[in-house]
Every structure is written in C-alpha cells, then in structure tokens.
C-alpha cells in the first residue's frame, strides 16, 4: 500500500495521565470542567526539492528568532542601567 505525502496517526488518551484513580492530586475543584487534549502526529515524505526548501525556510526562521531574542536581551540590558 502506498503511503500518502501527509499521513496522520491518532494518539489515544485514557484520561489518567499516568496516575492512579485513587490519587488525590487528580481530583478537581467543583465548577471546573475537565479538558481533553487530543494530539495528532504527522509524518511527511518530502521530495529532495521540498527538503531543500524546508531547510532554507527553517534556517531563516531560526535566524530571525535568534536575532529578535538577542535584540530583546540587549534592550532589557540597556533599560536596567
């Protein structure tokens, strides 16, 4: 069977988060609703051209993030004096 380019896998959730049902830390205060978080995991199979484009895109994002973080640190450092 041929795999699709974007293949999802559903991750099951049993609602317990690894704790026993008798554990008092899992009891909620009254009035609070329980939230159910569902996660999806995706696997992609890019072509060589797509791999290059993804590498360039993530490289630019990483550069901009680090540059902005450095600017913010420098700004805070200058404000503290």
mmCIF file with all atom_site columns, C-alpha atoms in Angstrom:
data_model
loop_
_atom_site.group_PDB
_atom_site.id
_atom_site.type_symbol
_atom_site.label_atom_id
_atom_site.label_alt_id
_atom_site.label_comp_id
_atom_site.label_asym_id
_atom_site.label_entity_id
_atom_site.label_seq_id
_atom_site.pdbx_PDB_ins_code
_atom_site.Cartn_x
_atom_site.Cartn_y
_atom_site.Cartn_z
_atom_site.occupancy
_atom_site.B_iso_or_equiv
_atom_site.pdbx_formal_charge
_atom_site.auth_seq_id
_atom_site.auth_comp_id
_atom_site.auth_asym_id
_atom_site.auth_atom_id
_atom_site.pdbx_PDB_model_num
ATOM 1  C CA . UNK A 1 1  ? 0.000   0.000  0.000  1.00 0.00 ? 1  UNK A CA 1
ATOM 2  C CA . UNK A 1 2  ? 1.394   3.405  -0.976 1.00 0.00 ? 2  UNK A CA 1
ATOM 3  C CA . UNK A 1 3  ? 1.799   5.989  1.782  1.00 0.00 ? 3  UNK A CA 1
ATOM 4  C CA . UNK A 1 4  ? 0.304   9.431  1.365  1.00 0.00 ? 4  UNK A CA 1
ATOM 5  C CA . UNK A 1 5  ? 2.510   12.507 1.460  1.00 0.00 ? 5  UNK A CA 1
ATOM 6  C CA . UNK A 1 6  ? 0.877   13.613 4.713  1.00 0.00 ? 6  UNK A CA 1
ATOM 7  C CA . UNK A 1 7  ? -0.060  10.704 6.942  1.00 0.00 ? 7  UNK A CA 1
ATOM 8  C CA . UNK A 1 8  ? -1.696  11.230 10.334 1.00 0.00 ? 8  UNK A CA 1
ATOM 9  C CA . UNK A 1 9  ? -1.658  8.954  13.335 1.00 0.00 ? 9  UNK A CA 1
ATOM 10 C CA . UNK A 1 10 ? -4.201  9.343  16.141 1.00 0.00 ? 10 UNK A CA 1
ATOM 11 C CA . UNK A 1 11 ? -2.738  9.197  19.644 1.00 0.00 ? 11 UNK A CA 1
ATOM 12 C CA . UNK A 1 12 ? -5.092  7.665  22.185 1.00 0.00 ? 12 UNK A CA 1
ATOM 13 C CA . UNK A 1 13 ? -5.734  9.303  25.549 1.00 0.00 ? 13 UNK A CA 1
ATOM 14 C CA . UNK A 1 14 ? -7.066  7.398  28.539 1.00 0.00 ? 14 UNK A CA 1
ATOM 15 C CA . UNK A 1 15 ? -7.680  10.485 30.709 1.00 0.00 ? 15 UNK A CA 1
ATOM 16 C CA . UNK A 1 16 ? -5.462  9.403  33.609 1.00 0.00 ? 16 UNK A CA 1
ATOM 17 C CA . UNK A 1 17 ? -2.054  10.861 32.701 1.00 0.00 ? 17 UNK A CA 1
ATOM 18 C CA . UNK A 1 18 ? -0.212  8.013  34.383 1.00 0.00 ? 18 UNK A CA 1
ATOM 19 C CA . UNK A 1 19 ? -1.774  8.464  37.831 1.00 0.00 ? 19 UNK A CA 1
ATOM 20 C CA . UNK A 1 20 ? -3.913  6.012  39.708 1.00 0.00 ? 20 UNK A CA 1
ATOM 21 C CA . UNK A 1 21 ? -7.616  6.781  40.101 1.00 0.00 ? 21 UNK A CA 1
ATOM 22 C CA . UNK A 1 22 ? -7.243  6.935  43.890 1.00 0.00 ? 22 UNK A CA 1
ATOM 23 C CA . UNK A 1 23 ? -4.568  9.630  43.674 1.00 0.00 ? 23 UNK A CA 1
ATOM 24 C CA . UNK A 1 24 ? -5.947  12.769 45.362 1.00 0.00 ? 24 UNK A CA 1
ATOM 25 C CA . UNK A 1 25 ? -3.982  15.072 43.030 1.00 0.00 ? 25 UNK A CA 1
ATOM 26 C CA . UNK A 1 26 ? -6.279  14.248 40.104 1.00 0.00 ? 26 UNK A CA 1
ATOM 27 C CA . UNK A 1 27 ? -9.433  15.488 41.838 1.00 0.00 ? 27 UNK A CA 1
ATOM 28 C CA . UNK A 1 28 ? -10.658 18.824 40.589 1.00 0.00 ? 28 UNK A CA 1
ATOM 29 C CA . UNK A 1 29 ? -12.311 21.686 42.418 1.00 0.00 ? 29 UNK A CA 1
ATOM 30 C CA . UNK A 1 30 ? -16.043 21.913 41.889 1.00 0.00 ? 30 UNK A CA 1
ATOM 31 C CA . UNK A 1 31 ? -17.124 24.064 38.967 1.00 0.00 ? 31 UNK A CA 1
ATOM 32 C CA . UNK A 1 32 ? -14.125 23.233 36.800 1.00 0.00 ? 32 UNK A CA 1
ATOM 33 C CA . UNK A 1 33 ? -14.667 21.270 33.635 1.00 0.00 ? 33 UNK A CA 1
ATOM 34 C CA . UNK A 1 34 ? -12.243 18.566 32.597 1.00 0.00 ? 34 UNK A CA 1
ATOM 35 C CA . UNK A 1 35 ? -10.369 19.326 29.394 1.00 0.00 ? 35 UNK A CA 1
ATOM 36 C CA . UNK A 1 36 ? -9.500  16.608 26.929 1.00 0.00 ? 36 UNK A CA 1
ATOM 37 C CA . UNK A 1 37 ? -6.422  17.261 24.837 1.00 0.00 ? 37 UNK A CA 1
ATOM 38 C CA . UNK A 1 38 ? -6.160  15.267 21.631 1.00 0.00 ? 38 UNK A CA 1
ATOM 39 C CA . UNK A 1 39 ? -2.887  15.116 19.730 1.00 0.00 ? 39 UNK A CA 1
ATOM 40 C CA . UNK A 1 40 ? -2.198  14.220 16.129 1.00 0.00 ? 40 UNK A CA 1
ATOM 41 C CA . UNK A 1 41 ? 1.197   13.146 14.870 1.00 0.00 ? 41 UNK A CA 1
ATOM 42 C CA . UNK A 1 42 ? 2.063   13.748 11.218 1.00 0.00 ? 42 UNK A CA 1
ATOM 43 C CA . UNK A 1 43 ? 4.816   12.262 9.110  1.00 0.00 ? 43 UNK A CA 1
ATOM 44 C CA . UNK A 1 44 ? 5.767   13.884 5.819  1.00 0.00 ? 44 UNK A CA 1
ATOM 45 C CA . UNK A 1 45 ? 7.794   12.443 2.974  1.00 0.00 ? 45 UNK A CA 1
ATOM 46 C CA . UNK A 1 46 ? 9.147   15.463 1.076  1.00 0.00 ? 46 UNK A CA 1
ATOM 47 C CA . UNK A 1 47 ? 10.914  15.268 -2.253 1.00 0.00 ? 47 UNK A CA 1
ATOM 48 C CA . UNK A 1 48 ? 14.551  16.413 -2.495 1.00 0.00 ? 48 UNK A CA 1
ATOM 49 C CA . UNK A 1 49 ? 13.448  19.830 -3.753 1.00 0.00 ? 49 UNK A CA 1
ATOM 50 C CA . UNK A 1 50 ? 10.995  20.174 -0.851 1.00 0.00 ? 50 UNK A CA 1
ATOM 51 C CA . UNK A 1 51 ? 13.709  19.137 1.634  1.00 0.00 ? 51 UNK A CA 1
ATOM 52 C CA . UNK A 1 52 ? 15.917  21.973 0.381  1.00 0.00 ? 52 UNK A CA 1
ATOM 53 C CA . UNK A 1 53 ? 13.074  24.486 0.582  1.00 0.00 ? 53 UNK A CA 1
ATOM 54 C CA . UNK A 1 54 ? 12.114  23.341 4.107  1.00 0.00 ? 54 UNK A CA 1
ATOM 55 C CA . UNK A 1 55 ? 15.744  23.593 5.211  1.00 0.00 ? 55 UNK A CA 1
ATOM 56 C CA . UNK A 1 56 ? 16.003  27.150 3.909  1.00 0.00 ? 56 UNK A CA 1
ATOM 57 C CA . UNK A 1 57 ? 12.683  28.143 5.473  1.00 0.00 ? 57 UNK A CA 1
ATOM 58 C CA . UNK A 1 58 ? 13.509  26.737 8.908  1.00 0.00 ? 58 UNK A CA 1
ATOM 59 C CA . UNK A 1 59 ? 17.000  28.235 8.702  1.00 0.00 ? 59 UNK A CA 1
ATOM 60 C CA . UNK A 1 60 ? 15.536  31.706 8.069  1.00 0.00 ? 60 UNK A CA 1
ATOM 61 C CA . UNK A 1 61 ? 13.032  31.267 10.907 1.00 0.00 ? 61 UNK A CA 1
ATOM 62 C CA . UNK A 1 62 ? 15.789  30.183 13.284 1.00 0.00 ? 62 UNK A CA 1
ATOM 63 C CA . UNK A 1 63 ? 17.985  33.140 12.286 1.00 0.00 ? 63 UNK A CA 1
ATOM 64 C CA . UNK A 1 64 ? 15.157  35.664 12.781 1.00 0.00 ? 64 UNK A CA 1
ATOM 65 C CA . UNK A 1 65 ? 14.141  34.159 16.129 1.00 0.00 ? 65 UNK A CA 1
ATOM 66 C CA . UNK A 1 66 ? 17.697  34.298 17.468 1.00 0.00 ? 66 UNK A CA 1
ATOM 67 C CA . UNK A 1 67 ? 18.194  37.836 16.126 1.00 0.00 ? 67 UNK A CA 1
ATOM 68 C CA . UNK A 1 68 ? 14.985  39.105 17.757 1.00 0.00 ? 68 UNK A CA 1
ATOM 69 C CA . UNK A 1 69 ? 15.824  37.322 21.022 1.00 0.00 ? 69 UNK A CA 1
ATOM 70 C CA . UNK A 1 70 ? 19.269  38.936 21.025 1.00 0.00 ? 70 UNK A CA 1
ATOM 71 C CA . UNK A 1 71 ? 17.728  42.367 20.324 1.00 0.00 ? 71 UNK A CA 1
ATOM 72 C CA . UNK A 1 72 ? 15.275  41.939 23.201 1.00 0.00 ? 72 UNK A CA 1
ATOM 73 C CA . UNK A 1 73 ? 18.027  40.856 25.616 1.00 0.00 ? 73 UNK A CA 1
ATOM 74 C CA . UNK A 1 74 ? 20.135  43.852 24.579 1.00 0.00 ? 74 UNK A CA 1
ATOM 75 C CA . UNK A 1 75 ? 17.163  46.211 25.042 1.00 0.00 ? 75 UNK A CA 1
ATOM 76 C CA . UNK A 1 76 ? 16.398  44.873 28.533 1.00 0.00 ? 76 UNK A CA 1
ATOM 77 C CA . UNK A 1 77 ? 20.067  45.104 29.494 1.00 0.00 ? 77 UNK A CA 1
ATOM 78 C CA . UNK A 1 78 ? 20.177  48.767 28.429 1.00 0.00 ? 78 UNK A CA 1
ATOM 79 C CA . UNK A 1 79 ? 16.962  49.567 30.346 1.00 0.00 ? 79 UNK A CA 1
ATOM 80 C CA . UNK A 1 80 ? 18.334  48.153 33.588 1.00 0.00 ? 80 UNK A CA 1
ATOM 81 C CA . UNK A 1 81 ? 21.043  50.848 33.852 1.00 0.00 ? 81 UNK A CA 1
#
